Short mmCIF file of C-alpha atoms in Angstrom, two decimals:
data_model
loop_
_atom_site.label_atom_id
_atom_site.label_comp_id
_atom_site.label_asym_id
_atom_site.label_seq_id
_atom_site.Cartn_x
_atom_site.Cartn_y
_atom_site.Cartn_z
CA UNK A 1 -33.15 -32.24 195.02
CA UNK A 2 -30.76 -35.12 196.08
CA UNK A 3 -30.27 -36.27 199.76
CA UNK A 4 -27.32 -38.28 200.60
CA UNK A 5 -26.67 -39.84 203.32
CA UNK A 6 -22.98 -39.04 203.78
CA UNK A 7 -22.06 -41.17 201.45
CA UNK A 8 -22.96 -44.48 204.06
CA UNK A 9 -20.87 -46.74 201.76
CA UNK A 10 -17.86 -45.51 200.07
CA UNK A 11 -15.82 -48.86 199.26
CA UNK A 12 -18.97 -49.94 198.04
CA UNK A 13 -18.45 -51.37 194.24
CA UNK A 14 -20.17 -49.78 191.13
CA UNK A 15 -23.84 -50.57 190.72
CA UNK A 16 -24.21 -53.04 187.91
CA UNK A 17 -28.25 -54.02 188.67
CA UNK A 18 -30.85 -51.61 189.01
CA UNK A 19 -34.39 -53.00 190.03
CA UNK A 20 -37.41 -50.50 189.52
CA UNK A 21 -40.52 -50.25 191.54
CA UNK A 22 -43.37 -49.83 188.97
CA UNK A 23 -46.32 -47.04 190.20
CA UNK A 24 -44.64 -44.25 191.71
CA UNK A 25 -41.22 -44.55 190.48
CA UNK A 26 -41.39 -45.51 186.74
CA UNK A 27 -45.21 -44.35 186.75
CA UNK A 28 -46.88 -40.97 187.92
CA UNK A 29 -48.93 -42.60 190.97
CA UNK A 30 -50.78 -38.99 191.12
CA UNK A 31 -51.37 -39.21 187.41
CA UNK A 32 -52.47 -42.55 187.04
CA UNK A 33 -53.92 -43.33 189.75
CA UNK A 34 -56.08 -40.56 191.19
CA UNK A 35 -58.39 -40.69 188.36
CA UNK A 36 -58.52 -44.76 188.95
CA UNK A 37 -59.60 -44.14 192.73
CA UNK A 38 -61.58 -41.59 191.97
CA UNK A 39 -63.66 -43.44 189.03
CA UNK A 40 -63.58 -46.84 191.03
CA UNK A 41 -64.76 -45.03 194.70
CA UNK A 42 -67.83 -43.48 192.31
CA UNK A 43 -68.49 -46.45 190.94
CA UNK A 44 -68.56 -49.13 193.87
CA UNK A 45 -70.08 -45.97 195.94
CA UNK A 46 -73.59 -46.17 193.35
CA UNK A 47 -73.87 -42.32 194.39
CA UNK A 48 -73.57 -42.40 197.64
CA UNK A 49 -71.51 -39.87 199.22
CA UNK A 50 -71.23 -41.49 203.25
CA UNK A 51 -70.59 -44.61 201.10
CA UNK A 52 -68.04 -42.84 198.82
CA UNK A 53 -65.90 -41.07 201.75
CA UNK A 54 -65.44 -44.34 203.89
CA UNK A 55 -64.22 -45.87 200.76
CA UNK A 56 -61.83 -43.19 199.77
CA UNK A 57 -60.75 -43.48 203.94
CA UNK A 58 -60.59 -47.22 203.39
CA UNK A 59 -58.09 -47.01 200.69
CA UNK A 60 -56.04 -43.98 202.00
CA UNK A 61 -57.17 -41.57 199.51
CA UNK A 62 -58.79 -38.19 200.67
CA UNK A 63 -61.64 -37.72 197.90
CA UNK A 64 -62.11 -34.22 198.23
CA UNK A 65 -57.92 -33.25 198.14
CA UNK A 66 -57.47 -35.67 195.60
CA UNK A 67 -54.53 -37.29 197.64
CA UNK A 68 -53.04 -40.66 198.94
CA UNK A 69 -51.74 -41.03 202.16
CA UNK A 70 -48.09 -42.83 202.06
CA UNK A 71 -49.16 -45.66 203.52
CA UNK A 72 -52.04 -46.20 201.36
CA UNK A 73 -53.10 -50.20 200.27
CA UNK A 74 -52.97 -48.79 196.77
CA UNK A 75 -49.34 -47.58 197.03
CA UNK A 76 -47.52 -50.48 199.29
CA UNK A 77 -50.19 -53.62 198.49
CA UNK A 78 -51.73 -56.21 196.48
CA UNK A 79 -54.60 -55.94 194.72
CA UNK A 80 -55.88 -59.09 196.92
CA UNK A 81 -55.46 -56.11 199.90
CA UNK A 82 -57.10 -53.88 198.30
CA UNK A 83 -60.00 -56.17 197.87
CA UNK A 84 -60.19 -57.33 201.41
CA UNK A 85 -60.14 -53.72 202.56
CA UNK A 86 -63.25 -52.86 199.94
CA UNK A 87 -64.98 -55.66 201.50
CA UNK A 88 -64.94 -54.08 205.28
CA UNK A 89 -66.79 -50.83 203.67
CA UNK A 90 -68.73 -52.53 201.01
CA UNK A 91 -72.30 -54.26 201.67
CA UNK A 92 -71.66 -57.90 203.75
CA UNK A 93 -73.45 -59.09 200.17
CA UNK A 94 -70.72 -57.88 198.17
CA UNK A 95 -69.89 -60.39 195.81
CA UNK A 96 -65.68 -60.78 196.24
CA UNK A 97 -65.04 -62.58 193.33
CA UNK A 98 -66.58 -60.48 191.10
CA UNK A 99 -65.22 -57.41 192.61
CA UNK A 100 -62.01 -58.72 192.64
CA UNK A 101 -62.45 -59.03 188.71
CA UNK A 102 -63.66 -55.83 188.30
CA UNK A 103 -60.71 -54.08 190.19
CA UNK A 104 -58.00 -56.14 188.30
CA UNK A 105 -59.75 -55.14 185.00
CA UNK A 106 -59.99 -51.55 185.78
CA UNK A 107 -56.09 -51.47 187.19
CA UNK A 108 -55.19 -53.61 183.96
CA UNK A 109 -57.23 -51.34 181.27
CA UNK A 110 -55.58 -48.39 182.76
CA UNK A 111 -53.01 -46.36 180.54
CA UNK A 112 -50.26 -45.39 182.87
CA UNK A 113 -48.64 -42.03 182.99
CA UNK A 114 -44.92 -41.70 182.70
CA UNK A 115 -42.62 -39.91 184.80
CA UNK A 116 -40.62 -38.99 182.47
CA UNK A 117 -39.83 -40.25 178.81
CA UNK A 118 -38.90 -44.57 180.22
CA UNK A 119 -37.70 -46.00 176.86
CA UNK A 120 -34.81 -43.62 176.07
CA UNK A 121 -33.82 -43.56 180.32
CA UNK A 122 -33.50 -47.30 180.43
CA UNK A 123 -31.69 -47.67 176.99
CA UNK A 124 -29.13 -45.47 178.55
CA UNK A 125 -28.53 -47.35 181.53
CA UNK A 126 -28.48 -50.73 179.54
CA UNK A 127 -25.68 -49.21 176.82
CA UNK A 128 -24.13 -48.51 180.45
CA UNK A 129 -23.76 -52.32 181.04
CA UNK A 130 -26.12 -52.18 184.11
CA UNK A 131 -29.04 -54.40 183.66
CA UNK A 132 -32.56 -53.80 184.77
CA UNK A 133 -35.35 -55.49 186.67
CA UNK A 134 -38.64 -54.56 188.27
CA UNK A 135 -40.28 -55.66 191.08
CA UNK A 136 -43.71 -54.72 191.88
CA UNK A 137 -46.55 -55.65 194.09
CA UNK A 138 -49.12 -55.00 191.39
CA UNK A 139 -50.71 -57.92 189.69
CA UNK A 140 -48.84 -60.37 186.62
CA UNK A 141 -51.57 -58.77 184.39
CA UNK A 142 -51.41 -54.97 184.80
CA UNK A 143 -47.78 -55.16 184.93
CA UNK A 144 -47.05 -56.66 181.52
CA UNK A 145 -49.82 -54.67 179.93
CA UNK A 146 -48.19 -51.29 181.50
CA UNK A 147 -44.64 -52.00 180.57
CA UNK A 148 -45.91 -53.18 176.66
CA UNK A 149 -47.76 -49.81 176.92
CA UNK A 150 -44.86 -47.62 177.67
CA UNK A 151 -42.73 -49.89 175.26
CA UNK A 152 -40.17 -50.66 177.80
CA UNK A 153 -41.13 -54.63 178.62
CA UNK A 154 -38.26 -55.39 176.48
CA UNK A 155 -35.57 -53.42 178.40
CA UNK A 156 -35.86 -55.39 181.57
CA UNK A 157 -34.31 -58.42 181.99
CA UNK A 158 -36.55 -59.27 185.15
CA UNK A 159 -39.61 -58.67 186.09
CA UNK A 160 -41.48 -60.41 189.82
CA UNK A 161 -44.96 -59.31 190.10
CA UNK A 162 -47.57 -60.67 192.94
CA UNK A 163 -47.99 -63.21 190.90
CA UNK A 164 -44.05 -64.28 190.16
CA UNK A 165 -43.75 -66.63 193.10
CA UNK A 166 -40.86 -64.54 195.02
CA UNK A 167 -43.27 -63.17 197.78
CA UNK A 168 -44.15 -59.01 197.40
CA UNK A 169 -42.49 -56.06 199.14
CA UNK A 170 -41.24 -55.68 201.87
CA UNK A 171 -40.35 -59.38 201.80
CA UNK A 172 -36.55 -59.14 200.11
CA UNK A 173 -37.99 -62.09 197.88
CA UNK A 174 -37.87 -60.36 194.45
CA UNK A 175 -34.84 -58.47 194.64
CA UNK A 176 -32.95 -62.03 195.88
CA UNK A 177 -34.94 -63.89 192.57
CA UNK A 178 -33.44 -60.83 190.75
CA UNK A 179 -29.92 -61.86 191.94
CA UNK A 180 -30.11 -65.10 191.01
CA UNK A 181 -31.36 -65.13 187.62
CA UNK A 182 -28.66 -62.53 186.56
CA UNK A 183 -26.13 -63.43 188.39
CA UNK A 184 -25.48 -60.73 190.17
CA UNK A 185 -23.92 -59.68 193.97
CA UNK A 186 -26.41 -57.87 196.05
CA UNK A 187 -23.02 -56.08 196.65
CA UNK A 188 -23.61 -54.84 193.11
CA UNK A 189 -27.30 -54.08 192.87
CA UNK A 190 -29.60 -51.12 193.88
CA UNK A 191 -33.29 -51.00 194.66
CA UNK A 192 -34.84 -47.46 193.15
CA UNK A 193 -38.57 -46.96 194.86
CA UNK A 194 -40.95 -44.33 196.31
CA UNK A 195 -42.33 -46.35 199.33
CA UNK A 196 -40.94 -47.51 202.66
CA UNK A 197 -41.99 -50.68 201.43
CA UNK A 198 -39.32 -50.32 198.60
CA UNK A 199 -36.74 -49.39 201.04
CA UNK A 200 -37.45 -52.38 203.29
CA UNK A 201 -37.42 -54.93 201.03
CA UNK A 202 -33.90 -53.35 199.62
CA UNK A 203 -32.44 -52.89 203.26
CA UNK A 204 -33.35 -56.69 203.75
CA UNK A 205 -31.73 -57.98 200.28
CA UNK A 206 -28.81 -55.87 201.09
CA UNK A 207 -29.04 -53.78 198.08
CA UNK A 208 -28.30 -49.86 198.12
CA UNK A 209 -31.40 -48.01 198.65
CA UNK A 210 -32.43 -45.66 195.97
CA UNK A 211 -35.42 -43.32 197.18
CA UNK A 212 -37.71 -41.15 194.56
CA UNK A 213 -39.87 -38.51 195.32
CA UNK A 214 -42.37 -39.19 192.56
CA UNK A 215 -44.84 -41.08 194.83
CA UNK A 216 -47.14 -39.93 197.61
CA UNK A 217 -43.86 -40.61 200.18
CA UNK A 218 -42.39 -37.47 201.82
CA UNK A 219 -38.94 -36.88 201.03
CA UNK A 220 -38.44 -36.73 204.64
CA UNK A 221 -39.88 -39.86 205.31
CA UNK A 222 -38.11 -41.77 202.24
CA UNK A 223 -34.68 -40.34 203.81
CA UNK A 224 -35.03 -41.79 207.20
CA UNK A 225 -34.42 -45.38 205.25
CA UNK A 226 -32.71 -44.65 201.89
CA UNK A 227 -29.05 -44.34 201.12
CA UNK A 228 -30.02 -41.39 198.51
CA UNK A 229 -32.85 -39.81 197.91
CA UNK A 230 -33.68 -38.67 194.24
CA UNK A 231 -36.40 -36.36 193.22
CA UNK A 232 -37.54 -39.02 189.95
CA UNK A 233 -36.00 -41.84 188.00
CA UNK A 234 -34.63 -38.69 185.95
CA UNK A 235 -31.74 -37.90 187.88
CA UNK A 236 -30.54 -41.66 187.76
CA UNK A 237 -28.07 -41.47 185.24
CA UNK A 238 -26.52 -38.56 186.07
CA UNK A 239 -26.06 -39.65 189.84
CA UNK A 240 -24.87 -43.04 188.61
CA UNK A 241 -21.90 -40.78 186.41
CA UNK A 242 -23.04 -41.90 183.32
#
């Protein structure tokens, strides 16, 4: 499936920067991280199913269909958010620090799924000329360990986690550090995501506004604010003309 929106920019130039949202666009949110909710909701929860389903609620994640709702924490937040939103279920004892350590260990230790096979996709773009970043909300950490994992750290030439320094999504911060350290005309560059929170911070950097339907975000709902609206990372190449 591809949604277009009539083509809103014709004169605009060729794309010569992609940046790539991590979980949901590069990575099979339902794949990787249903089993993480559901394990980490079980855990915190010590057996206790009240406990369990106002922590599932908490997080946006409906425990007994196994789904995230699109505006989740997990999908469009830090891991500092999702913290601070365990702590309003959890016990007013809760220790913070140490479940703040406990989340970022379980996120980090986690073997992503990919949408599709990553290493030959972004080699293809790159022998295109276009170069490749990522911007994620997700913690310095996680990411690196992910992208090592899928062996694809070393076909980005940028990466801006939480912890980079440039602000997280929406904020345009990222995409405008992207810009400068290659070079590159937001003219030039496109932001590929599954969340509004993608689209936002794209719309604000003035990059073109690449939707994907491999996160919990309706197509419907991705369309209101993106220029095109892809079903995966996938169909990239092909709707780039390469």
């Amino acid at each position: 499936m591809t949604f277009d929106r009539e083509s809103p920019q014709p004169d605009r130039p060729g794309i010569r920067g992609v940046v790539f949202d991590k979980d949901g666009t590069l990575f099979d949110f339902t794949r990787t991280w249903t089993p993480w909710c559901e394990q980490l909701v079980g855990e915190l929860s010590g057996g206790d199913p009240g406990l369990a389903r106002r922590l599932g609620a908490a997080l946006g994640f409906d425990l007994e269909l196994r789904m995230f709702e699109p505006d989740s924490v997990v999908l469009t937040d830090t891991i500092q958010a999702v913290v601070k939103t365990l702590l309003g279920v959890l016990p007013p004892d809760t220790d913070a620090d140490r479940l703040f350590r406990h989340v970022d260990d379980s996120i980090a230790t986690r073997s992503p799924a990919q949408v599709v096979p990553l290493r030959p996709l972004l080699e293809r773009l790159r022998s295109a000329g276009i170069v490749l970043g990522l911007a994620t909300n997700d913690q310095k950490k996680s990411t690196l360990r992910h992208l090592q994992q899928a062996g694809i750290d070393s076909c980005l030439s940028f990466v801006a986690d939480a912890d980079s320094g440039h602000g997280i999504k929406p904020g345009p911060g990222m995409l405008v550090a992207f810009c400068e350290h290659t070079g590159l005309s937001p003219q030039h560059c496109a932001m590929v995501g599954d969340s509004v929170f993608d689209m936002l911070a794209a719309q604000s950097a003035n990059f073109l506004r690449i939707g994907v339907c491999s996160g919990p975000t309706p197509a419907e709902r991705l369309g209101e604010m993106a220029d095109i609206v892809l079903d995966s990372v996938a169909d990239l190449p092909g709707w780039l003309g390469l």
